[in-house]
Amino acid sequence: MKLGLIKEGTGTYRLTGTGSQITGGVRIVRGHVLFNSNVSVSEVNVLQQASVGGIGTISGTTNIYGILQPGDNGVGRLTIGGNGKLNVASEVIDIPYEYIDYVIYNYNHNAVPKETLERVLACYGLSIDDVNDKIITPSEDEDDLDDLIGGLDD
């Protein structure tokens, strides 16, 4: 799933406006997202420490592992126009988003292989192209660890 919106911190994010469209999916990791208009989105995933609500319509597949709380500051009606799954057993790995920066840093410093970076990014539905601006391409003349510390003889 290609992501168009990731909600991470505590607090509330409101989607408003007529005929809103989000290219890609929505992943709500923490906090609360309110769909207060008709929102076209491919997929919405609400993780365990998050909630979704509002008074609009979600016209995409909606997987709720967290809390469904229709309304906005009170009772209201939230319509799920696509397929919906409520409190399904989690198939989502909840890794803190900051971990991506940690793995990118270690990849840039040759501490983890490319395969590890790709696996972590895949947990968020991302690819290396999505974080390409954070990747440092090693130059050909960089010293390796043995050159820096003088190597170890047997």
mmCIF file of C-alpha atoms in Angstrom:
data_model
loop_
_atom_site.group_PDB
_atom_site.id
_atom_site.type_symbol
_atom_site.label_atom_id
_atom_site.label_comp_id
_atom_site.label_asym_id
_atom_site.label_seq_id
_atom_site.Cartn_x
_atom_site.Cartn_y
_atom_site.Cartn_z
ATOM 1 C CA MET A 1 0.000 0.000 0.000
ATOM 2 C CA LYS A 2 1.396 3.384 -0.952
ATOM 3 C CA LEU A 3 0.689 5.856 1.821
ATOM 4 C CA GLY A 4 -0.755 9.312 1.343
ATOM 5 C CA LEU A 5 -1.134 10.220 5.038
ATOM 6 C CA ILE A 6 0.498 8.912 8.207
ATOM 7 C CA LYS A 7 -0.860 10.191 11.543
ATOM 8 C CA GLU A 8 1.608 9.549 14.353
ATOM 9 C CA GLY A 9 1.426 11.858 17.367
ATOM 10 C CA THR A 10 -1.248 12.363 19.939
ATOM 11 C CA GLY A 11 -3.952 14.847 19.109
ATOM 12 C CA THR A 12 -6.620 15.092 16.445
ATOM 13 C CA TYR A 13 -6.368 15.603 12.676
ATOM 14 C CA ARG A 14 -9.523 16.600 10.802
ATOM 15 C CA LEU A 15 -10.092 15.916 7.104
ATOM 16 C CA THR A 16 -12.619 18.432 5.772
ATOM 17 C CA GLY A 17 -13.680 19.822 2.429
ATOM 18 C CA THR A 18 -15.965 18.616 -0.287
ATOM 19 C CA GLY A 19 -14.868 15.558 -2.219
ATOM 20 C CA SER A 20 -11.441 15.126 -0.609
ATOM 21 C CA GLN A 21 -9.200 12.571 -2.278
ATOM 22 C CA ILE A 22 -6.061 11.076 -0.785
ATOM 23 C CA THR A 23 -3.751 9.381 -3.247
ATOM 24 C CA GLY A 24 -2.567 6.235 -1.520
ATOM 25 C CA GLY A 25 -3.684 5.018 1.860
ATOM 26 C CA VAL A 26 -4.023 6.396 5.366
ATOM 27 C CA ARG A 27 -2.226 4.856 8.337
ATOM 28 C CA ILE A 28 -3.217 6.089 11.779
ATOM 29 C CA VAL A 29 -0.480 5.031 14.200
ATOM 30 C CA ARG A 30 -1.444 7.193 17.206
ATOM 31 C CA GLY A 31 -3.962 9.876 17.899
ATOM 32 C CA HIS A 32 -7.344 10.482 16.322
ATOM 33 C CA VAL A 33 -8.315 11.200 12.698
ATOM 34 C CA LEU A 34 -11.748 12.598 11.881
ATOM 35 C CA PHE A 35 -13.205 12.107 8.409
ATOM 36 C CA ASN A 36 -15.589 15.084 8.320
ATOM 37 C CA SER A 37 -16.283 14.998 4.586
ATOM 38 C CA ASN A 38 -16.566 12.440 1.823
ATOM 39 C CA VAL A 39 -13.014 11.157 1.486
ATOM 40 C CA SER A 40 -11.878 8.920 -1.343
ATOM 41 C CA VAL A 41 -8.943 6.792 -0.228
ATOM 42 C CA SER A 42 -7.706 3.345 -1.237
ATOM 43 C CA GLU A 43 -7.234 1.989 2.286
ATOM 44 C CA VAL A 44 -7.367 3.160 5.902
ATOM 45 C CA ASN A 45 -5.523 1.279 8.660
ATOM 46 C CA VAL A 46 -6.216 2.306 12.249
ATOM 47 C CA LEU A 47 -3.595 0.752 14.536
ATOM 48 C CA GLN A 48 -4.088 -0.309 18.147
ATOM 49 C CA GLN A 49 -3.114 2.975 19.805
ATOM 50 C CA ALA A 50 -5.195 5.083 17.430
ATOM 51 C CA SER A 51 -8.800 5.947 16.682
ATOM 52 C CA VAL A 52 -10.909 7.054 13.754
ATOM 53 C CA GLY A 53 -14.150 8.994 13.692
ATOM 54 C CA GLY A 54 -15.926 11.893 12.075
ATOM 55 C CA ILE A 55 -19.219 12.696 10.411
ATOM 56 C CA GLY A 56 -18.323 11.950 6.792
ATOM 57 C CA THR A 57 -17.712 8.978 4.538
ATOM 58 C CA ILE A 58 -14.631 6.829 3.999
ATOM 59 C CA SER A 59 -14.888 5.311 0.525
ATOM 60 C CA GLY A 60 -12.121 2.759 0.811
ATOM 61 C CA THR A 61 -11.207 -0.436 2.607
ATOM 62 C CA THR A 62 -11.047 0.326 6.334
ATOM 63 C CA ASN A 63 -9.228 -1.931 8.810
ATOM 64 C CA ILE A 64 -9.748 -0.912 12.421
ATOM 65 C CA TYR A 65 -7.355 -2.483 14.914
ATOM 66 C CA GLY A 66 -7.883 0.417 17.306
ATOM 67 C CA ILE A 67 -10.978 2.432 18.213
ATOM 68 C CA LEU A 68 -13.950 3.431 16.066
ATOM 69 C CA GLN A 69 -15.486 6.616 17.498
ATOM 70 C CA PRO A 70 -18.067 8.116 15.107
ATOM 71 C CA GLY A 71 -18.834 11.818 15.483
ATOM 72 C CA ASP A 72 -16.837 14.959 16.104
ATOM 73 C CA ASN A 73 -17.034 16.201 19.707
ATOM 74 C CA GLY A 74 -20.219 14.239 20.227
ATOM 75 C CA VAL A 75 -22.441 11.624 18.678
ATOM 76 C CA GLY A 76 -22.370 11.426 14.900
ATOM 77 C CA ARG A 77 -22.496 9.146 11.909
ATOM 78 C CA LEU A 78 -19.401 7.946 10.100
ATOM 79 C CA THR A 79 -20.092 5.968 6.925
ATOM 80 C CA ILE A 80 -17.634 3.376 5.668
ATOM 81 C CA GLY A 81 -18.353 2.979 1.977
ATOM 82 C CA GLY A 82 -15.806 0.272 1.209
ATOM 83 C CA ASN A 83 -15.021 -3.005 2.915
ATOM 84 C CA GLY A 84 -14.609 -2.658 6.663
ATOM 85 C CA LYS A 85 -13.001 -4.894 9.270
ATOM 86 C CA LEU A 86 -13.515 -4.112 12.922
ATOM 87 C CA ASN A 87 -10.977 -5.081 15.585
ATOM 88 C CA VAL A 88 -9.396 -7.753 13.438
ATOM 89 C CA ALA A 89 -6.365 -9.567 14.765
ATOM 90 C CA SER A 90 -3.424 -7.348 14.022
ATOM 91 C CA GLU A 91 -1.298 -8.260 11.041
ATOM 92 C CA VAL A 92 0.404 -4.877 11.249
ATOM 93 C CA ILE A 93 3.818 -4.574 12.836
ATOM 94 C CA ASP A 94 3.705 -1.473 15.027
ATOM 95 C CA ILE A 95 7.262 -0.173 14.861
ATOM 96 C CA PRO A 96 7.731 3.434 16.010
ATOM 97 C CA TYR A 97 8.117 5.666 12.984
ATOM 98 C CA GLU A 98 11.353 7.108 14.423
ATOM 99 C CA TYR A 99 12.888 3.693 13.781
ATOM 100 C CA ILE A 100 13.005 4.532 10.073
ATOM 101 C CA ASP A 101 15.404 7.411 10.776
ATOM 102 C CA TYR A 102 17.488 5.118 12.991
ATOM 103 C CA VAL A 103 17.779 2.485 10.248
ATOM 104 C CA ILE A 104 18.513 5.091 7.542
ATOM 105 C CA TYR A 105 21.267 6.561 9.736
ATOM 106 C CA ASN A 106 22.784 3.111 10.246
ATOM 107 C CA TYR A 107 22.458 2.276 6.546
ATOM 108 C CA ASN A 108 24.202 5.537 5.640
ATOM 109 C CA HIS A 109 27.040 4.591 7.995
ATOM 110 C CA ASN A 110 27.330 1.034 6.622
ATOM 111 C CA ALA A 111 26.061 -0.535 9.856
ATOM 112 C CA VAL A 112 23.066 -2.335 8.292
ATOM 113 C CA PRO A 113 22.664 -3.876 4.825
ATOM 114 C CA LYS A 114 20.288 -2.589 2.174
ATOM 115 C CA GLU A 115 17.983 -5.583 2.751
ATOM 116 C CA THR A 116 17.378 -4.470 6.367
ATOM 117 C CA LEU A 117 16.520 -0.952 5.230
ATOM 118 C CA GLU A 118 14.115 -2.322 2.601
ATOM 119 C CA ARG A 119 12.363 -4.567 5.166
ATOM 120 C CA VAL A 120 11.849 -1.722 7.633
ATOM 121 C CA LEU A 121 10.512 0.578 4.916
ATOM 122 C CA ALA A 122 8.178 -2.187 3.732
ATOM 123 C CA CYS A 123 6.590 -2.248 7.223
ATOM 124 C CA TYR A 124 5.363 1.281 6.474
ATOM 125 C CA GLY A 125 4.475 0.618 2.859
ATOM 126 C CA LEU A 126 7.488 2.652 1.727
ATOM 127 C CA SER A 127 10.356 1.962 -0.639
ATOM 128 C CA ILE A 128 13.867 3.366 -0.936
ATOM 129 C CA ASP A 129 12.553 5.770 -3.590
ATOM 130 C CA ASP A 130 10.242 7.299 -0.945
ATOM 131 C CA VAL A 131 13.191 8.201 1.327
ATOM 132 C CA ASN A 132 15.797 8.736 -1.374
ATOM 133 C CA ASP A 133 16.441 12.298 -0.169
ATOM 134 C CA LYS A 134 17.744 10.870 3.149
ATOM 135 C CA ILE A 135 19.997 8.215 1.635
ATOM 136 C CA ILE A 136 23.691 9.030 1.310
ATOM 137 C CA THR A 137 25.368 7.393 -1.671
ATOM 138 C CA PRO A 138 28.847 6.241 -0.659
ATOM 139 C CA SER A 139 31.671 7.612 -2.743
ATOM 140 C CA GLU A 140 34.195 5.285 -4.332
ATOM 141 C CA ASP A 141 37.140 6.706 -2.394
ATOM 142 C CA GLU A 142 35.691 6.257 1.122
ATOM 143 C CA ASP A 143 37.832 4.272 3.520
ATOM 144 C CA ASP A 144 36.474 1.076 4.935
ATOM 145 C CA LEU A 145 36.569 0.233 8.649
ATOM 146 C CA ASP A 146 39.863 -1.708 8.362
ATOM 147 C CA ASP A 147 41.549 1.300 6.749
ATOM 148 C CA LEU A 148 40.269 3.609 9.474
ATOM 149 C CA ILE A 149 41.433 1.516 12.439
ATOM 150 C CA GLY A 150 44.486 -0.003 10.825
ATOM 151 C CA GLY A 151 43.129 -3.535 10.501
ATOM 152 C CA LEU A 152 43.830 -6.450 12.764
ATOM 153 C CA ASP A 153 46.554 -8.981 12.092
ATOM 154 C CA ASP A 154 46.224 -12.633 13.081
#
